[in-house]
Short mmCIF file of C-alpha atoms in Angstrom, two decimals:
data_model
loop_
_atom_site.label_atom_id
_atom_site.label_comp_id
_atom_site.label_asym_id
_atom_site.label_seq_id
_atom_site.Cartn_x
_atom_site.Cartn_y
_atom_site.Cartn_z
CA MET C 123 0.00 0.00 0.00
CA THR C 124 1.22 3.49 -0.84
CA ASP C 125 0.76 6.84 0.88
CA GLU C 126 -1.82 7.67 -1.81
CA VAL C 127 -4.06 4.96 -0.39
CA LEU C 128 -3.66 6.41 3.11
CA ALA C 129 -4.66 9.79 1.76
CA THR C 130 -8.30 8.64 1.60
CA GLY C 131 -8.53 9.79 5.22
CA PHE C 132 -10.13 8.21 8.26
CA ASP C 133 -10.55 9.55 11.79
CA VAL C 134 -11.02 6.57 14.09
CA ARG C 135 -11.88 8.88 16.93
CA SER C 136 -15.16 9.73 15.21
CA GLY C 137 -16.59 6.45 16.46
CA VAL C 138 -16.30 7.38 20.12
CA GLY C 139 -19.40 9.56 20.07
CA PHE C 140 -21.81 6.79 19.05
CA ASP C 141 -25.11 6.71 20.99
CA THR C 142 -24.93 3.90 23.51
CA ARG C 143 -28.68 3.65 24.11
CA ALA C 144 -31.28 2.54 21.58
CA GLY C 145 -34.28 0.34 21.02
CA GLY C 146 -36.06 0.37 24.35
CA GLY C 147 -33.01 1.11 26.48
CA ARG C 148 -30.74 -1.67 25.23
CA ALA C 149 -27.06 -0.71 25.45
CA ILE C 150 -24.96 -0.70 22.28
CA ARG C 151 -21.29 -1.33 22.81
CA THR C 152 -19.08 1.40 21.40
CA PRO C 153 -16.42 -0.19 19.17
CA LYS C 154 -12.88 -0.08 20.47
CA THR C 155 -10.49 2.14 18.56
CA ALA C 156 -8.55 -0.91 17.36
CA GLU C 157 -11.78 -2.38 15.95
CA LEU C 158 -12.46 0.84 14.06
CA VAL C 159 -8.97 0.80 12.56
CA ALA C 160 -9.39 -2.87 11.60
CA ARG C 161 -12.79 -2.06 10.08
CA LYS C 162 -11.32 0.66 7.87
CA LEU C 163 -8.42 -1.52 6.73
CA ARG C 164 -10.84 -4.37 6.05
CA ARG C 165 -12.99 -2.10 3.90
CA MET C 166 -9.92 -1.00 1.95
CA ILE C 167 -9.15 -4.66 1.23
CA VAL C 168 -12.71 -5.35 0.13
CA ASP C 169 -12.73 -2.26 -2.11
CA GLY C 170 -9.43 -3.25 -3.71
CA GLU C 171 -7.44 -0.30 -2.39
CA LEU C 172 -5.27 -2.88 -0.67
CA LYS C 173 -4.58 -5.87 -2.88
CA ASP C 174 -3.35 -9.39 -2.30
CA GLY C 175 0.40 -9.27 -1.73
CA ASP C 176 0.56 -5.59 -0.76
CA HIS C 177 2.43 -4.68 2.40
CA LEU C 178 1.00 -2.35 4.99
CA PRO C 179 2.99 0.87 5.45
CA HIS C 180 5.36 1.14 8.39
CA GLU C 181 3.81 1.41 11.82
CA ALA C 182 4.80 5.07 12.15
CA SER C 183 2.82 6.03 9.04
CA LEU C 184 -0.24 4.11 10.15
CA MET C 185 -0.06 5.47 13.69
CA GLU C 186 0.09 9.01 12.36
CA HIS C 187 -2.65 8.45 9.81
CA PHE C 188 -5.10 6.90 12.28
CA SER C 189 -3.91 8.99 15.26
CA VAL C 190 -3.53 5.88 17.40
CA SER C 191 -0.86 4.39 19.63
CA ARG C 192 1.39 1.49 18.66
CA PRO C 193 -0.47 -1.01 20.94
CA THR C 194 -3.81 0.01 19.39
CA LEU C 195 -2.48 -0.37 15.87
CA ARG C 196 -0.96 -3.76 16.63
CA GLU C 197 -4.26 -4.91 18.13
CA ALA C 198 -6.04 -3.87 14.91
CA VAL C 199 -3.54 -5.83 12.82
CA ARG C 200 -4.04 -8.86 15.07
CA VAL C 201 -7.79 -8.67 14.37
CA LEU C 202 -7.11 -8.83 10.63
CA GLU C 203 -4.55 -11.58 11.14
CA ALA C 204 -7.16 -13.67 12.99
CA GLU C 205 -9.49 -13.15 10.03
CA ARG C 206 -6.73 -14.36 7.68
CA LEU C 207 -6.73 -11.02 5.86
CA VAL C 208 -3.12 -10.22 6.69
CA GLU C 209 -0.06 -12.33 7.27
CA VAL C 210 2.48 -11.15 9.80
CA ARG C 211 5.97 -12.61 9.68
CA ARG C 212 7.49 -12.14 13.08
CA GLY C 213 10.91 -10.54 12.97
CA SER C 214 10.52 -9.59 9.32
CA ARG C 215 11.26 -6.00 8.30
CA SER C 216 8.57 -6.14 5.63
CA GLY C 217 5.76 -6.09 8.20
CA ALA C 218 2.20 -7.25 7.55
CA ARG C 219 1.24 -8.45 4.07
CA ILE C 220 -2.28 -8.51 2.67
CA CYS C 221 -3.44 -12.07 2.09
CA VAL C 222 -6.86 -12.26 0.42
CA PRO C 223 -8.40 -15.56 1.53
CA GLY C 224 -10.14 -18.17 -0.60
CA PRO C 225 -12.82 -20.75 0.25
CA GLU C 226 -10.27 -22.77 2.21
CA VAL C 227 -10.66 -20.26 5.07
CA VAL C 228 -14.22 -21.43 5.69
CA ALA C 229 -13.87 -24.96 4.35
CA ARG C 230 -12.24 -26.41 7.46
CA PRO C 231 -14.68 -24.84 9.98
CA ALA C 232 -17.58 -25.90 7.74
CA SER C 233 -16.24 -29.45 7.57
CA LEU C 234 -15.89 -29.49 11.34
CA LEU C 235 -19.51 -28.40 11.76
CA LEU C 236 -20.61 -31.14 9.37
CA GLU C 237 -18.58 -33.66 11.37
CA LEU C 238 -20.15 -32.48 14.63
CA ALA C 239 -23.61 -32.71 13.08
CA GLY C 240 -22.98 -36.29 11.99
CA ALA C 241 -23.49 -35.33 8.32
CA THR C 242 -23.06 -38.11 5.79
CA VAL C 243 -21.44 -38.11 2.38
CA ALA C 244 -24.96 -38.41 0.96
CA ASP C 245 -25.79 -35.05 2.56
CA VAL C 246 -22.86 -33.46 0.75
CA TYR C 247 -23.82 -34.90 -2.61
CA VAL C 248 -27.42 -33.73 -2.26
CA ALA C 249 -26.10 -30.23 -1.53
CA ARG C 250 -23.88 -30.38 -4.60
CA GLU C 251 -26.90 -31.44 -6.66
CA ALA C 252 -28.64 -28.26 -5.57
CA VAL C 253 -25.65 -26.06 -6.43
CA GLU C 254 -24.15 -27.41 -9.64
CA PRO C 255 -27.11 -27.50 -12.05
CA ALA C 256 -27.95 -23.90 -11.10
CA ALA C 257 -24.32 -22.95 -11.76
CA ALA C 258 -24.43 -24.74 -15.12
CA ARG C 259 -27.44 -22.66 -16.17
CA LEU C 260 -25.74 -19.41 -15.12
CA LEU C 261 -22.55 -20.40 -16.91
CA ALA C 262 -24.44 -21.15 -20.14
CA GLU C 263 -26.26 -17.84 -19.99
CA ASN C 264 -23.44 -15.58 -18.84
CA GLY C 265 -20.15 -17.43 -19.20
CA SER C 266 -17.30 -16.41 -21.45
CA GLU C 267 -15.74 -18.39 -24.25
CA GLU C 268 -12.54 -18.39 -22.18
CA ALA C 269 -14.42 -20.19 -19.40
CA PHE C 270 -15.72 -22.81 -21.83
CA ASP C 271 -12.22 -23.23 -23.23
CA GLU C 272 -10.85 -23.86 -19.75
CA LEU C 273 -13.40 -26.59 -19.08
CA GLU C 274 -12.68 -28.13 -22.45
CA ARG C 275 -8.96 -28.23 -21.68
CA LEU C 276 -9.74 -30.07 -18.46
CA VAL C 277 -11.71 -32.66 -20.44
CA ASP C 278 -9.19 -32.92 -23.26
CA GLU C 279 -5.98 -32.89 -21.23
CA THR C 280 -6.28 -33.08 -17.44
CA ILE C 281 -9.02 -35.73 -17.18
CA PRO C 282 -7.36 -38.25 -19.59
CA SER C 283 -3.99 -37.72 -17.91
CA SER C 284 -5.49 -38.29 -14.47
CA PHE C 285 -7.25 -41.43 -15.69
CA ALA C 286 -3.93 -42.77 -16.92
CA ASP C 287 -2.07 -42.11 -13.66
CA GLY C 288 -4.84 -43.16 -11.28
CA THR C 289 -5.86 -39.73 -9.99
CA LEU C 290 -9.18 -39.40 -11.81
CA GLY C 291 -11.12 -38.63 -8.63
CA GLN C 292 -9.07 -35.51 -7.96
CA ALA C 293 -9.37 -34.21 -11.52
CA ALA C 294 -13.10 -34.97 -11.66
CA ALA C 295 -13.67 -33.01 -8.46
CA MET C 296 -11.69 -30.11 -9.91
CA PHE C 297 -13.88 -30.05 -13.03
CA HIS C 298 -16.98 -29.79 -10.84
CA LEU C 299 -15.45 -27.02 -8.74
CA ARG C 300 -14.22 -24.95 -11.69
CA MET C 301 -17.58 -25.24 -13.44
CA VAL C 302 -19.25 -23.61 -10.44
CA GLN C 303 -16.52 -21.01 -9.97
CA LEU C 304 -16.64 -20.00 -13.63
CA ALA C 305 -20.41 -19.44 -13.43
CA GLY C 306 -19.68 -16.10 -11.79
CA ASN C 307 -21.91 -16.40 -8.71
CA SER C 308 -19.78 -15.82 -5.63
CA SER C 309 -22.24 -17.44 -3.23
CA LEU C 310 -22.48 -20.67 -5.22
CA ALA C 311 -18.70 -20.72 -5.65
CA LEU C 312 -18.19 -20.31 -1.91
CA ILE C 313 -20.51 -23.22 -1.11
CA ALA C 314 -18.80 -25.42 -3.70
CA GLY C 315 -15.39 -24.43 -2.30
CA MET C 316 -16.49 -25.27 1.24
CA LEU C 317 -17.58 -28.75 0.18
CA HIS C 318 -14.73 -29.38 -2.25
CA GLU C 319 -12.35 -31.23 0.08
CA ILE C 320 -15.03 -33.65 1.24
CA TYR C 321 -16.24 -34.17 -2.33
CA GLU C 322 -12.71 -34.64 -3.63
CA ARG C 323 -11.59 -37.09 -0.97
CA HIS C 324 -14.66 -39.29 -1.29
CA THR C 325 -14.49 -39.30 -5.09
CA MET C 326 -10.81 -40.21 -4.95
CA ASN C 327 -11.49 -43.08 -2.56
CA VAL C 328 -14.33 -44.47 -4.66
CA THR C 329 -12.52 -44.23 -8.01
CA ARG C 330 -9.43 -45.87 -6.51
CA GLU C 331 -11.52 -48.75 -5.16
CA SER C 332 -13.35 -49.10 -8.49
CA MET C 333 -10.11 -49.18 -10.45
CA GLN C 334 -8.68 -51.92 -8.23
CA ARG C 335 -11.87 -53.97 -8.11
CA ASP C 336 -12.88 -53.98 -11.79
CA ALA C 337 -10.63 -52.11 -14.23
CA GLU C 338 -12.91 -52.72 -17.21
CA LYS C 339 -15.99 -51.35 -15.46
CA TYR C 340 -13.94 -48.44 -14.18
CA GLU C 341 -12.96 -47.56 -17.75
CA ASP C 342 -16.60 -47.77 -18.88
CA HIS C 343 -17.63 -45.32 -16.16
CA TYR C 344 -14.81 -43.02 -17.18
CA LYS C 345 -15.97 -42.95 -20.80
CA VAL C 346 -19.56 -42.17 -19.75
CA PHE C 347 -18.28 -39.41 -17.48
CA VAL C 348 -16.26 -37.79 -20.26
CA ARG C 349 -19.16 -38.00 -22.73
CA SER C 350 -21.36 -36.24 -20.19
CA GLN C 351 -18.79 -33.49 -19.69
CA ARG C 352 -18.47 -32.96 -23.42
CA LYS C 353 -22.26 -32.71 -23.75
CA LEU C 354 -22.32 -30.09 -21.00
CA ILE C 355 -19.69 -28.03 -22.82
CA ARG C 356 -21.70 -28.22 -26.07
CA LEU C 357 -24.76 -26.95 -24.22
CA LEU C 358 -22.72 -24.18 -22.62
CA ARG C 359 -21.35 -23.03 -25.97
CA ALA C 360 -24.89 -23.11 -27.40
CA ARG C 361 -25.98 -20.80 -24.54
CA ASP C 362 -28.68 -23.33 -23.66
CA GLY C 363 -29.19 -22.55 -19.98
CA GLU C 364 -32.18 -24.81 -19.47
CA GLY C 365 -30.53 -27.66 -21.35
CA ALA C 366 -27.35 -27.30 -19.30
CA PHE C 367 -29.36 -27.27 -16.07
CA THR C 368 -31.35 -30.40 -16.98
CA HIS C 369 -28.35 -32.30 -18.27
CA TRP C 370 -26.18 -31.55 -15.25
CA GLN C 371 -29.03 -32.36 -12.88
CA LYS C 372 -29.21 -35.82 -14.47
CA HIS C 373 -25.42 -36.09 -14.39
CA MET C 374 -25.28 -35.30 -10.67
CA ALA C 375 -28.05 -37.76 -9.86
CA ALA C 376 -26.26 -40.50 -11.79
CA ALA C 377 -22.94 -39.60 -10.13
CA ARG C 378 -24.54 -39.78 -6.69
CA GLU C 379 -25.95 -43.22 -7.44
CA LEU C 380 -22.55 -44.40 -8.68
CA VAL C 381 -20.33 -42.83 -6.03
CA VAL C 382 -22.62 -42.83 -3.00
CA GLY C 383 -24.66 -45.96 -3.71
CA GLY C 384 -24.11 -48.41 -0.85
CA ARG C 385 -22.18 -45.81 1.10
CA GLU C 386 -25.06 -43.58 2.23
CA ASP C 387 -24.17 -43.96 5.90
CA VAL C 388 -20.51 -42.98 5.51
CA GLU C 389 -20.01 -39.89 7.64
CA VAL C 390 -17.98 -36.82 6.77
CA ARG C 391 -15.69 -37.43 9.75
CA ASP C 392 -14.74 -40.84 8.32
CA ILE C 393 -13.64 -39.20 5.07
CA LEU C 394 -11.59 -36.46 6.69
CA ASP C 395 -9.85 -38.59 9.33
#
């Protein structure tokens, strides 16, 4: 971050005068100064004024800009560090670095909650069935040719290579994830990202077992899978949103029957252990 970014101006002391009574006499806690500083820095990250990889200015500049003490500033930075928005390397002269998080930040807590709830792998697949067809429709209607090209490269290059080296489950899960991410809906992409590790691990386990148990049947399933992917891409390029939705809904239902069938009671915690 440069001094030009700091020049946007922010007086953290302006928060001290907030009314502490409202709504029938309920007290409202006045934010601490460190929280106000963290809030402003967080907003600058969200707005793109601070970008991934940028370093915060030296403490002296920030202290002067926000009119706060060193302990207050460090407390604000610790708030952002706890949120995984900045990375602080102790003893480094470079200071705090902006680190824009991805879905992995919420994936582990979400997985833990699913474990605590006793969620099964079937639960996860049903959730994916709700997310992916909707994403396929959005992608067909709004996606770019570059997005379609990326999916096609996965089918033409990555998927066959993974089939050959025994890592098809991982590549298949990546195709599903990228399809949702490329649809352009941040909420759907976040949900898919949260569930990706569970989805990936289970798919890897099942494809590995299938390959070892019956190689010929495993290859047949692979060919059907690839044909289905290619049909999806044709529908996407044709901008057929309804067709893409219907096709991928059928694909997900068939995948659930194949991958989850007989394993409905497998719990998320068993996959992640």
